Amino acid sequence: MTVRPQQLVEHALETSTSDACVVIVEDSTSANLRWANNTLTTNGVMRSTDVTVVAFAGGGNASVSGTAATTAQVAALVEAADRAAALAGEAEDRAELVAGAAAADFDDAPAETSIAVFDEVAGQLGEEFRRAEAEQRILYGFVFHEMTTTYVGSSTGLRLRHVQPTGHYGCTGKDAALTASAWVGGATRDFSDVSATRMAEDLATRLGWASRRLDLPAGRYDTVLPPTAVADLMIDAYWSAGARTAVDGQSVFSRPGGGARFGEQVVSPGVRLASDPTYAGLECAPFALAGASSDRTSVYDNGLALAPTAWLDDGRLTALQQTRRTAAETGQPATPPIDNLVLEVDGSTGSDLDLAAGMDDGLLLTCLWYIREVDPQTMLLTGLTRDGVYKVEGGEIVGAVNNFRWNESPVDLLRRFSHAGTTVPAFSREWGEDMFSRTAMPALRVPDFNMSSVSQAL
Amino acid sequence: MADVDPSFLALPLQRLAQVALGRARDFGVTHADFRLERNRLQHLSVRDGQLEGAQDSEDLGFAVRVLLDGAWGFASGVGLTDDEAVRVAETAVTVARVAAKMTTVPVQLAPEPVHRDVTWVSAYDVNPLDVPLADKVALLGGWTRELVAGGADHAAGMLQQVQENKFYADLAGSSITQQRVWLEPVLEAYASDPATGAFDSMASTCPPFGAGWEALTDGSWDFDTERAELPGLLRAKLAAPSVEPGRYDLVIDANNLMLTIHESVGHATELDRALGYEASYAGTSFATPDHLGTLQYGSPAMHVTGDRTARRGLATVGFDDEGVEGQSWDIVRDGVLVGYQLDRSMAHTYGAALNGGRSNGCAYADSPGHVPIQRMANVSLQPDPDGPDTAGLIGRVERGIHVVGHKSWSIDMQRYNFQFTGQRFYAIEDGELKGQLRDVAYQATTTDFWGSLEAVGGPQTYVLGGVLNCGKAQPGQSAPVSHGTPSALFRDVNVLNTSEEGTA
């Protein structure tokens, strides 16, 4: 007989012998298809139930996670957590556990997905592989859908449930000679809005833009970053926005001489970077979840209600990610991480193509890749352009140029951009698949984007 | 040599395999494999002497992979019952049928001898997961306190420990049980200069180990000396002059060069990438098979091997996740591309010229929920048996930089253009070190860089480094991999000043 996730929660809470206990059960099903060289390569349907038991004893705690399908497996996790908590030292983030009651939907069953979510896309893909073969193009890509239902229970009475659909698609197209490459991709909650036919058509259009090839040297270029590339960069900025790191003097949000730069104008006026669990289309968990404490999260904050939070507002630093513990030190509200991110610029309109149409001589990017931090003090990042850098002359796309390595800081870009577009759902090529898919971004035009060197990669 | 964990052996390994493979056989599959895994992890983080977080986790489940009419089908589950084994096998068959609509090139596998009822355990003495938590917290806590006492503003310590158990069986009759252990200690000091507002960090250059707890205490790494030196080195770095950008000769320590090897050679010689199977995610490779035997990858001093058998290697296994026995082979010999990393499907199609048509054992899945893909072997640059020590290499340089430790790395999707930083950079003038430099990154194209390799150091400079989190595939998978390398001398490499790169 299948054990319900709620039974796993209750069994853990009943069997724990620690002073207090928080249990997080994540019931997940996922399905994926992957293709390359115009044929399917791998696929899968996966099911998992992961249980995290956080036991609290005195001033310490311990967290134990594991796959669990039976109450016996959960009991083993609880026993391990209880044993470890009894031996743990004082936790620096200790606080009262969040109290509460059972949510109305707590007893509902978990949501599921299956390979059937791709029925329409799979049929279209088979047709597009044949079309690509006939028209001398090669398709490579991946679709993924997951339904995760999270149940949280605590010895203080909290019973919460959240259903998180996560889906994304991405497809790269190349010409048969492998001399031009294009990419399209995005996030979706249920694949009802995804068409493989449209993906293939968009790729054909972009490969058409690349029928003329130009070579450009390294240098600073007037550059339009589409929303997906802006998402690539802003996620890095978001991950660097930990309050304690800033207070310790170790991030771009640190004030020289000590403390965080709360209230300071750090980017251009009119810029707002925010998270909101209820943002339409990007809905995410409305309460804090932490299997272990870190510089930005605390196991004591599990279940804490998340409110819409502006990290930057009118260009000023208004919040950093922090626990109740660090909030007490900084004198700011507790603002735990939220699983979506939205960048808006006052008065901005138009798409990336609209911004490109306003350029005399510049570049339009597709997406960024292999982004890594070079210097945390300025948040200097390095990375590459990928799958389509297009030359714009007189507002028209006139061909594709070589790829570049770039060195830039997202915070600096938010000071230097000249034009911004309308905020739209955007999927980070670099971080969207595995870590952070719920983002909405505008296109940005930067008059002097630093293309540090040329990449020969096609 | 340790034994396989009895609690893993107590799981219904053979029974579930027989049920799942038997059910798959009912559908006429040409191949089916069953893999039951249990991965136990513990992550500890300590800050300024205090425990920040301790998390134990265990990933247990099984997977069934089938080949039906030339199409793959894969499914996984977590309930260790016969019913679930049947359900997962049937789901894999259903997925294969869906996949068949989109499979235009039938999959075939290179043959592999049957390995019946074999067991393999990696080289370790003490499973770190058996060491009491208090001992670990005491060790890491003491280390971070020492760094702060020595002059750092803050210090962080982390310890990642993994025990991986795999049971593999297939319709051909192979039945393999394995256990591996690895761990990675990370120690980092932070400091700022109140006068300038500048801040920086410096981490230990200790590598992760394909070994047990003994690696932290048996002299495998000189933690004491490194810990004593880090705060002073970090303060000196804060006060160091910013580098003048330009071209320099570089003497690169093993603990930096190992990551350059990983990115520019290891990933570039994965045959799946070279053939386009990672094109939409991790990327392809400039080192395509048509260049086999002719591509001048680097100077004649460059000899790189692939190896699944190295003692304490993070990618060392007895058998891979397709039941292929571990092997070692040449990838670059005398500077020329001569080999690739293969799994069974690639070996069937392309392996005749590479490994006699046999896979060289590079299939790996990082969890029971993921399909095996071609992953990196231990890819290592071989030392010169008569080569000099690092000081000997430095002594050959008139104007250059000595690079120590790795910090930031990035390479393009065909493995041409890369940029790396490090933990410390020392100016070299007339064959001698002249103090640290700041804001250094080196940037090059792979074949130019390896072509500029003038000399590699001797065995006394060789270190088996590596990473635990090599990312690849969709859905994303993470794999541990080692890279051995000596110190090496490269001529005329482009060096950037990172403080001049960002702001226009």
Short mmCIF file of N, CA and C in Angstrom, two decimals, chain B residues 172-308:
data_model
loop_
_atom_site.label_atom_id
_atom_site.label_comp_id
_atom_site.label_asym_id
_atom_site.label_seq_id
_atom_site.Cartn_x
_atom_site.Cartn_y
_atom_site.Cartn_z
N ALA B 172 22.33 -9.47 -20.33
CA ALA B 172 23.41 -10.33 -20.82
C ALA B 172 23.98 -11.20 -19.71
N GLY B 173 23.72 -10.84 -18.45
CA GLY B 173 24.18 -11.68 -17.35
C GLY B 173 25.18 -11.02 -16.41
N SER B 174 25.58 -9.79 -16.70
CA SER B 174 26.50 -9.11 -15.77
C SER B 174 25.78 -8.77 -14.48
N SER B 175 26.52 -8.81 -13.40
CA SER B 175 25.98 -8.51 -12.08
C SER B 175 27.13 -7.95 -11.24
N ILE B 176 27.09 -6.63 -10.96
CA ILE B 176 28.25 -5.93 -10.41
C ILE B 176 27.83 -5.11 -9.20
N THR B 177 28.58 -5.23 -8.11
CA THR B 177 28.31 -4.45 -6.91
C THR B 177 29.56 -3.62 -6.60
N GLN B 178 29.37 -2.32 -6.37
CA GLN B 178 30.51 -1.44 -6.14
C GLN B 178 30.25 -0.46 -5.00
N GLN B 179 31.35 -0.01 -4.42
CA GLN B 179 31.27 1.02 -3.38
C GLN B 179 32.44 1.97 -3.53
N ARG B 180 32.15 3.25 -3.50
CA ARG B 180 33.20 4.27 -3.55
C ARG B 180 32.97 5.28 -2.43
N VAL B 181 34.05 5.92 -2.02
CA VAL B 181 34.00 6.97 -1.01
C VAL B 181 34.85 8.13 -1.49
N TRP B 182 34.38 9.33 -1.30
CA TRP B 182 35.24 10.48 -1.56
C TRP B 182 34.88 11.62 -0.61
N LEU B 183 35.79 12.56 -0.48
CA LEU B 183 35.53 13.70 0.39
C LEU B 183 36.32 14.92 -0.09
N GLU B 184 35.79 16.08 0.24
CA GLU B 184 36.44 17.33 -0.14
C GLU B 184 36.42 18.31 1.03
N PRO B 185 37.59 18.64 1.56
CA PRO B 185 37.65 19.69 2.57
C PRO B 185 37.93 21.03 1.89
N VAL B 186 37.19 22.05 2.28
CA VAL B 186 37.41 23.40 1.72
C VAL B 186 37.61 24.35 2.89
N LEU B 187 38.63 25.15 2.81
CA LEU B 187 38.94 26.10 3.87
C LEU B 187 39.24 27.43 3.21
N GLU B 188 38.54 28.50 3.61
CA GLU B 188 38.73 29.79 2.94
C GLU B 188 38.78 30.90 3.98
N ALA B 189 39.75 31.78 3.80
CA ALA B 189 39.91 32.94 4.69
C ALA B 189 39.50 34.21 3.95
N TYR B 190 38.90 35.15 4.69
CA TYR B 190 38.43 36.41 4.12
C TYR B 190 39.09 37.56 4.88
N ALA B 191 39.41 38.61 4.14
CA ALA B 191 39.99 39.79 4.81
C ALA B 191 39.71 41.03 3.99
N SER B 192 39.69 42.16 4.67
CA SER B 192 39.52 43.43 3.97
C SER B 192 40.56 44.42 4.49
N ASP B 193 40.76 45.45 3.71
CA ASP B 193 41.69 46.52 4.09
C ASP B 193 40.86 47.76 4.38
N PRO B 194 40.71 48.14 5.66
CA PRO B 194 39.85 49.28 6.01
C PRO B 194 40.29 50.57 5.31
N ALA B 195 41.55 50.68 5.04
CA ALA B 195 42.05 51.93 4.44
C ALA B 195 41.59 52.09 3.00
N THR B 196 41.56 50.97 2.26
CA THR B 196 41.20 51.05 0.84
C THR B 196 39.80 50.56 0.55
N GLY B 197 39.20 49.83 1.50
CA GLY B 197 37.89 49.22 1.25
C GLY B 197 37.98 47.94 0.44
N ALA B 198 39.19 47.56 0.05
CA ALA B 198 39.35 46.35 -0.76
C ALA B 198 39.15 45.11 0.11
N PHE B 199 38.57 44.08 -0.47
CA PHE B 199 38.48 42.81 0.23
C PHE B 199 38.84 41.68 -0.72
N ASP B 200 39.19 40.55 -0.14
CA ASP B 200 39.53 39.40 -0.97
C ASP B 200 39.43 38.14 -0.10
N SER B 201 39.60 37.02 -0.74
CA SER B 201 39.59 35.75 -0.02
C SER B 201 40.70 34.88 -0.57
N MET B 202 41.04 33.88 0.20
CA MET B 202 42.05 32.93 -0.26
C MET B 202 41.70 31.56 0.31
N ALA B 203 41.66 30.58 -0.58
CA ALA B 203 41.25 29.23 -0.17
C ALA B 203 42.44 28.29 -0.15
N SER B 204 42.29 27.24 0.62
CA SER B 204 43.25 26.14 0.59
C SER B 204 43.34 25.59 -0.82
N THR B 205 44.50 25.12 -1.20
CA THR B 205 44.64 24.49 -2.52
C THR B 205 44.52 22.97 -2.42
N CYS B 206 44.07 22.50 -1.29
CA CYS B 206 43.88 21.06 -1.10
C CYS B 206 42.86 20.50 -2.10
N PRO B 207 43.17 19.40 -2.74
CA PRO B 207 42.20 18.82 -3.69
C PRO B 207 41.18 17.95 -2.98
N PRO B 208 40.09 17.60 -3.65
CA PRO B 208 39.21 16.54 -3.12
C PRO B 208 39.92 15.20 -3.28
N PHE B 209 39.54 14.25 -2.43
CA PHE B 209 40.22 12.96 -2.42
C PHE B 209 39.25 11.83 -2.75
N GLY B 210 39.68 10.92 -3.58
CA GLY B 210 38.95 9.68 -3.75
C GLY B 210 39.42 8.71 -2.69
N ALA B 211 39.27 9.12 -1.46
CA ALA B 211 39.82 8.38 -0.32
C ALA B 211 38.93 8.62 0.88
N GLY B 212 39.32 8.05 2.01
CA GLY B 212 38.52 8.17 3.21
C GLY B 212 39.05 9.25 4.15
N TRP B 213 38.54 9.20 5.40
CA TRP B 213 38.88 10.19 6.41
C TRP B 213 40.39 10.29 6.62
N GLU B 214 41.10 9.17 6.38
CA GLU B 214 42.53 9.14 6.61
C GLU B 214 43.28 10.20 5.80
N ALA B 215 42.67 10.62 4.67
CA ALA B 215 43.35 11.61 3.83
C ALA B 215 43.53 12.95 4.55
N LEU B 216 42.70 13.19 5.58
CA LEU B 216 42.80 14.46 6.32
C LEU B 216 43.85 14.40 7.41
N THR B 217 44.31 13.22 7.71
CA THR B 217 45.20 13.09 8.87
C THR B 217 46.49 12.33 8.60
N ASP B 218 46.65 11.75 7.41
CA ASP B 218 47.80 10.88 7.19
C ASP B 218 48.94 11.55 6.40
N GLY B 219 48.88 12.87 6.28
CA GLY B 219 49.94 13.56 5.57
C GLY B 219 49.73 13.64 4.07
N SER B 220 48.55 13.24 3.60
CA SER B 220 48.25 13.38 2.17
C SER B 220 48.30 14.84 1.75
N TRP B 221 48.00 15.71 2.68
CA TRP B 221 48.09 17.15 2.41
C TRP B 221 48.62 17.84 3.66
N ASP B 222 49.44 18.85 3.46
CA ASP B 222 50.03 19.55 4.59
C ASP B 222 49.11 20.68 5.04
N PHE B 223 48.04 20.29 5.73
CA PHE B 223 47.06 21.28 6.18
C PHE B 223 47.67 22.27 7.16
N ASP B 224 48.55 21.78 8.03
CA ASP B 224 49.08 22.64 9.08
C ASP B 224 49.85 23.83 8.50
N THR B 225 50.73 23.53 7.56
CA THR B 225 51.51 24.61 6.96
C THR B 225 50.62 25.58 6.19
N GLU B 226 49.71 25.02 5.42
CA GLU B 226 48.86 25.88 4.61
C GLU B 226 47.99 26.78 5.48
N ARG B 227 47.47 26.22 6.56
CA ARG B 227 46.61 27.00 7.45
C ARG B 227 47.41 28.10 8.14
N ALA B 228 48.62 27.80 8.48
CA ALA B 228 49.45 28.80 9.15
C ALA B 228 49.80 29.95 8.20
N GLU B 229 49.90 29.63 6.92
CA GLU B 229 50.35 30.65 5.96
C GLU B 229 49.21 31.48 5.36
N LEU B 230 48.01 30.91 5.32
CA LEU B 230 46.93 31.57 4.57
C LEU B 230 46.64 33.01 4.98
N PRO B 231 46.46 33.32 6.28
CA PRO B 231 46.12 34.71 6.63
C PRO B 231 47.19 35.71 6.18
N GLY B 232 48.44 35.35 6.36
CA GLY B 232 49.50 36.26 5.94
C GLY B 232 49.56 36.42 4.44
N LEU B 233 49.36 35.32 3.72
CA LEU B 233 49.35 35.40 2.26
C LEU B 233 48.18 36.24 1.76
N LEU B 234 47.05 36.12 2.45
CA LEU B 234 45.87 36.91 2.04
C LEU B 234 46.11 38.40 2.29
N ARG B 235 46.68 38.73 3.44
CA ARG B 235 46.99 40.15 3.71
C ARG B 235 48.00 40.69 2.68
N ALA B 236 48.96 39.86 2.34
CA ALA B 236 49.95 40.30 1.34
C ALA B 236 49.29 40.51 -0.02
N LYS B 237 48.31 39.67 -0.33
CA LYS B 237 47.60 39.82 -1.61
C LYS B 237 46.82 41.13 -1.63
N LEU B 238 46.19 41.47 -0.50
CA LEU B 238 45.43 42.73 -0.44
C LEU B 238 46.34 43.94 -0.68
N ALA B 239 47.58 43.80 -0.25
CA ALA B 239 48.51 44.93 -0.39
C ALA B 239 49.32 44.86 -1.68
N ALA B 240 49.10 43.82 -2.48
CA ALA B 240 49.93 43.61 -3.67
C ALA B 240 49.55 44.59 -4.79
N PRO B 241 50.50 44.88 -5.67
CA PRO B 241 50.18 45.74 -6.81
C PRO B 241 49.30 45.02 -7.82
N SER B 242 48.50 45.82 -8.52
CA SER B 242 47.65 45.27 -9.57
C SER B 242 48.50 44.94 -10.79
N VAL B 243 48.20 43.85 -11.45
CA VAL B 243 49.04 43.38 -12.55
C VAL B 243 48.94 44.33 -13.76
N GLU B 244 50.03 44.47 -14.43
CA GLU B 244 50.04 45.19 -15.71
C GLU B 244 49.59 44.20 -16.78
N PRO B 245 48.46 44.45 -17.47
CA PRO B 245 48.04 43.47 -18.47
C PRO B 245 49.06 43.34 -19.59
N GLY B 246 49.09 42.16 -20.18
CA GLY B 246 50.04 41.93 -21.27
C GLY B 246 50.32 40.46 -21.44
N ARG B 247 51.42 40.17 -22.07
CA ARG B 247 51.78 38.77 -22.31
C ARG B 247 52.91 38.37 -21.38
N TYR B 248 52.72 37.23 -20.76
CA TYR B 248 53.69 36.75 -19.76
C TYR B 248 53.95 35.26 -19.98
N ASP B 249 55.12 34.83 -19.55
CA ASP B 249 55.36 33.41 -19.37
C ASP B 249 54.71 33.00 -18.04
N LEU B 250 54.06 31.85 -18.05
CA LEU B 250 53.38 31.39 -16.84
C LEU B 250 53.97 30.07 -16.37
N VAL B 251 54.27 30.03 -15.08
CA VAL B 251 54.56 28.75 -14.44
C VAL B 251 53.34 28.44 -13.58
N ILE B 252 52.64 27.39 -13.96
CA ILE B 252 51.34 27.10 -13.35
C ILE B 252 51.46 25.86 -12.47
N ASP B 253 51.05 26.03 -11.21
CA ASP B 253 51.07 24.91 -10.28
C ASP B 253 49.99 23.89 -10.63
N ALA B 254 50.20 22.68 -10.18
CA ALA B 254 49.24 21.60 -10.45
C ALA B 254 47.84 21.96 -10.00
N ASN B 255 47.73 22.65 -8.85
CA ASN B 255 46.41 22.93 -8.29
C ASN B 255 45.64 24.00 -9.06
N ASN B 256 46.27 24.64 -10.03
CA ASN B 256 45.55 25.49 -10.98
C ASN B 256 45.38 24.79 -12.32
N LEU B 257 46.46 24.18 -12.78
CA LEU B 257 46.46 23.59 -14.12
C LEU B 257 45.48 22.43 -14.24
N MET B 258 45.17 21.80 -13.11
CA MET B 258 44.25 20.65 -13.21
C MET B 258 42.89 21.09 -13.75
N LEU B 259 42.45 22.30 -13.42
CA LEU B 259 41.16 22.76 -13.91
C LEU B 259 41.23 23.18 -15.38
N THR B 260 42.38 23.69 -15.79
CA THR B 260 42.59 24.01 -17.20
C THR B 260 42.53 22.72 -18.03
N ILE B 261 43.13 21.66 -17.50
CA ILE B 261 43.06 20.35 -18.18
C ILE B 261 41.61 19.87 -18.25
N HIS B 262 40.91 20.01 -17.13
CA HIS B 262 39.51 19.58 -17.08
C HIS B 262 38.70 20.23 -18.21
N GLU B 263 38.83 21.54 -18.32
CA GLU B 263 37.99 22.30 -19.25
C GLU B 263 38.45 22.18 -20.70
N SER B 264 39.75 22.25 -20.91
CA SER B 264 40.23 22.37 -22.30
C SER B 264 40.63 21.03 -22.92
N VAL B 265 40.83 20.01 -22.10
CA VAL B 265 41.17 18.69 -22.64
C VAL B 265 40.12 17.64 -22.25
N GLY B 266 39.80 17.60 -20.97
CA GLY B 266 38.84 16.59 -20.50
C GLY B 266 37.51 16.66 -21.23
N HIS B 267 36.89 17.84 -21.19
CA HIS B 267 35.58 17.96 -21.85
C HIS B 267 35.72 17.93 -23.38
N ALA B 268 36.81 18.45 -23.88
CA ALA B 268 36.96 18.52 -25.34
C ALA B 268 37.13 17.16 -25.98
N THR B 269 37.55 16.16 -25.21
CA THR B 269 37.78 14.83 -25.78
C THR B 269 36.72 13.82 -25.35
N GLU B 270 35.56 14.32 -24.94
CA GLU B 270 34.40 13.46 -24.73
C GLU B 270 33.77 13.25 -26.10
N LEU B 271 33.68 12.01 -26.53
CA LEU B 271 33.23 11.79 -27.91
C LEU B 271 31.77 12.22 -28.10
N ASP B 272 30.94 12.10 -27.07
CA ASP B 272 29.55 12.54 -27.26
C ASP B 272 29.48 14.02 -27.59
N ARG B 273 30.33 14.81 -26.96
CA ARG B 273 30.35 16.24 -27.27
C ARG B 273 30.86 16.47 -28.68
N ALA B 274 31.94 15.77 -29.02
CA ALA B 274 32.52 15.96 -30.35
C ALA B 274 31.52 15.59 -31.45
N LEU B 275 30.58 14.70 -31.12
CA LEU B 275 29.60 14.26 -32.12
C LEU B 275 28.30 15.04 -32.05
N GLY B 276 28.18 15.99 -31.14
CA GLY B 276 27.01 16.85 -31.11
C GLY B 276 25.95 16.48 -30.10
N TYR B 277 26.19 15.47 -29.28
CA TYR B 277 25.12 15.03 -28.38
C TYR B 277 24.95 15.93 -27.15
N GLU B 278 25.82 16.90 -26.98
CA GLU B 278 25.66 17.89 -25.91
C GLU B 278 25.49 19.29 -26.50
N ALA B 279 25.20 19.36 -27.79
CA ALA B 279 25.27 20.65 -28.49
C ALA B 279 24.35 21.71 -27.89
N SER B 280 23.18 21.29 -27.43
CA SER B 280 22.23 22.31 -26.97
C SER B 280 22.46 22.70 -25.52
N TYR B 281 23.33 22.00 -24.83
CA TYR B 281 23.56 22.35 -23.43
C TYR B 281 25.05 22.62 -23.18
N ALA B 282 25.80 21.58 -22.84
CA ALA B 282 27.20 21.79 -22.48
C ALA B 282 28.05 22.20 -23.68
N GLY B 283 27.59 21.89 -24.88
CA GLY B 283 28.30 22.33 -26.07
C GLY B 283 29.00 21.19 -26.79
N THR B 284 29.72 21.52 -27.83
CA THR B 284 30.40 20.52 -28.65
C THR B 284 31.90 20.61 -28.38
N SER B 285 32.71 20.27 -29.39
CA SER B 285 34.16 20.31 -29.21
C SER B 285 34.83 20.62 -30.54
N PHE B 286 35.91 21.36 -30.44
CA PHE B 286 36.71 21.60 -31.66
C PHE B 286 37.45 20.33 -32.07
N ALA B 287 37.65 19.41 -31.12
CA ALA B 287 38.48 18.22 -31.36
C ALA B 287 37.61 17.12 -31.94
N THR B 288 37.17 17.29 -33.18
CA THR B 288 36.25 16.34 -33.80
C THR B 288 37.01 15.12 -34.34
N PRO B 289 36.29 13.99 -34.51
CA PRO B 289 36.97 12.73 -34.86
C PRO B 289 37.75 12.79 -36.17
N ASP B 290 37.37 13.69 -37.08
CA ASP B 290 38.12 13.76 -38.34
C ASP B 290 39.56 14.24 -38.11
N HIS B 291 39.81 14.78 -36.92
CA HIS B 291 41.17 15.24 -36.59
C HIS B 291 41.98 14.21 -35.82
N LEU B 292 41.39 13.04 -35.58
CA LEU B 292 42.08 12.02 -34.79
C LEU B 292 43.40 11.65 -35.46
N GLY B 293 44.46 11.70 -34.70
CA GLY B 293 45.78 11.33 -35.20
C GLY B 293 46.52 12.43 -35.92
N THR B 294 45.83 13.55 -36.16
CA THR B 294 46.49 14.65 -36.87
C THR B 294 46.44 15.98 -36.12
N LEU B 295 45.46 16.16 -35.26
CA LEU B 295 45.33 17.46 -34.58
C LEU B 295 46.50 17.69 -33.64
N GLN B 296 47.23 18.77 -33.89
CA GLN B 296 48.32 19.15 -32.99
C GLN B 296 47.70 19.89 -31.82
N TYR B 297 47.36 19.16 -30.79
CA TYR B 297 46.65 19.71 -29.64
C TYR B 297 47.56 20.64 -28.85
N GLY B 298 48.82 20.25 -28.76
CA GLY B 298 49.77 21.03 -27.97
C GLY B 298 51.18 20.71 -28.40
N SER B 299 52.13 21.14 -27.59
CA SER B 299 53.53 20.91 -27.90
C SER B 299 53.88 19.43 -27.66
N PRO B 300 55.03 18.98 -28.14
CA PRO B 300 55.42 17.58 -27.91
C PRO B 300 55.54 17.22 -26.43
N ALA B 301 55.61 18.21 -25.56
CA ALA B 301 55.72 17.91 -24.12
C ALA B 301 54.40 17.46 -23.52
N MET B 302 53.33 17.50 -24.30
CA MET B 302 51.98 17.23 -23.80
C MET B 302 51.62 15.75 -23.99
N HIS B 303 51.44 15.07 -22.87
CA HIS B 303 51.00 13.67 -22.89
C HIS B 303 49.87 13.54 -21.87
N VAL B 304 48.65 13.33 -22.39
CA VAL B 304 47.47 13.28 -21.53
C VAL B 304 46.84 11.90 -21.63
N THR B 305 46.48 11.35 -20.49
CA THR B 305 45.86 10.02 -20.45
C THR B 305 44.44 10.10 -19.89
N GLY B 306 43.61 9.16 -20.32
CA GLY B 306 42.33 8.91 -19.68
C GLY B 306 42.47 7.66 -18.84
N ASP B 307 41.86 7.66 -17.66
CA ASP B 307 42.12 6.54 -16.74
C ASP B 307 40.94 6.37 -15.79
N ARG B 308 40.39 5.17 -15.78
CA ARG B 308 39.33 4.85 -14.81
C ARG B 308 39.88 3.96 -13.69
#
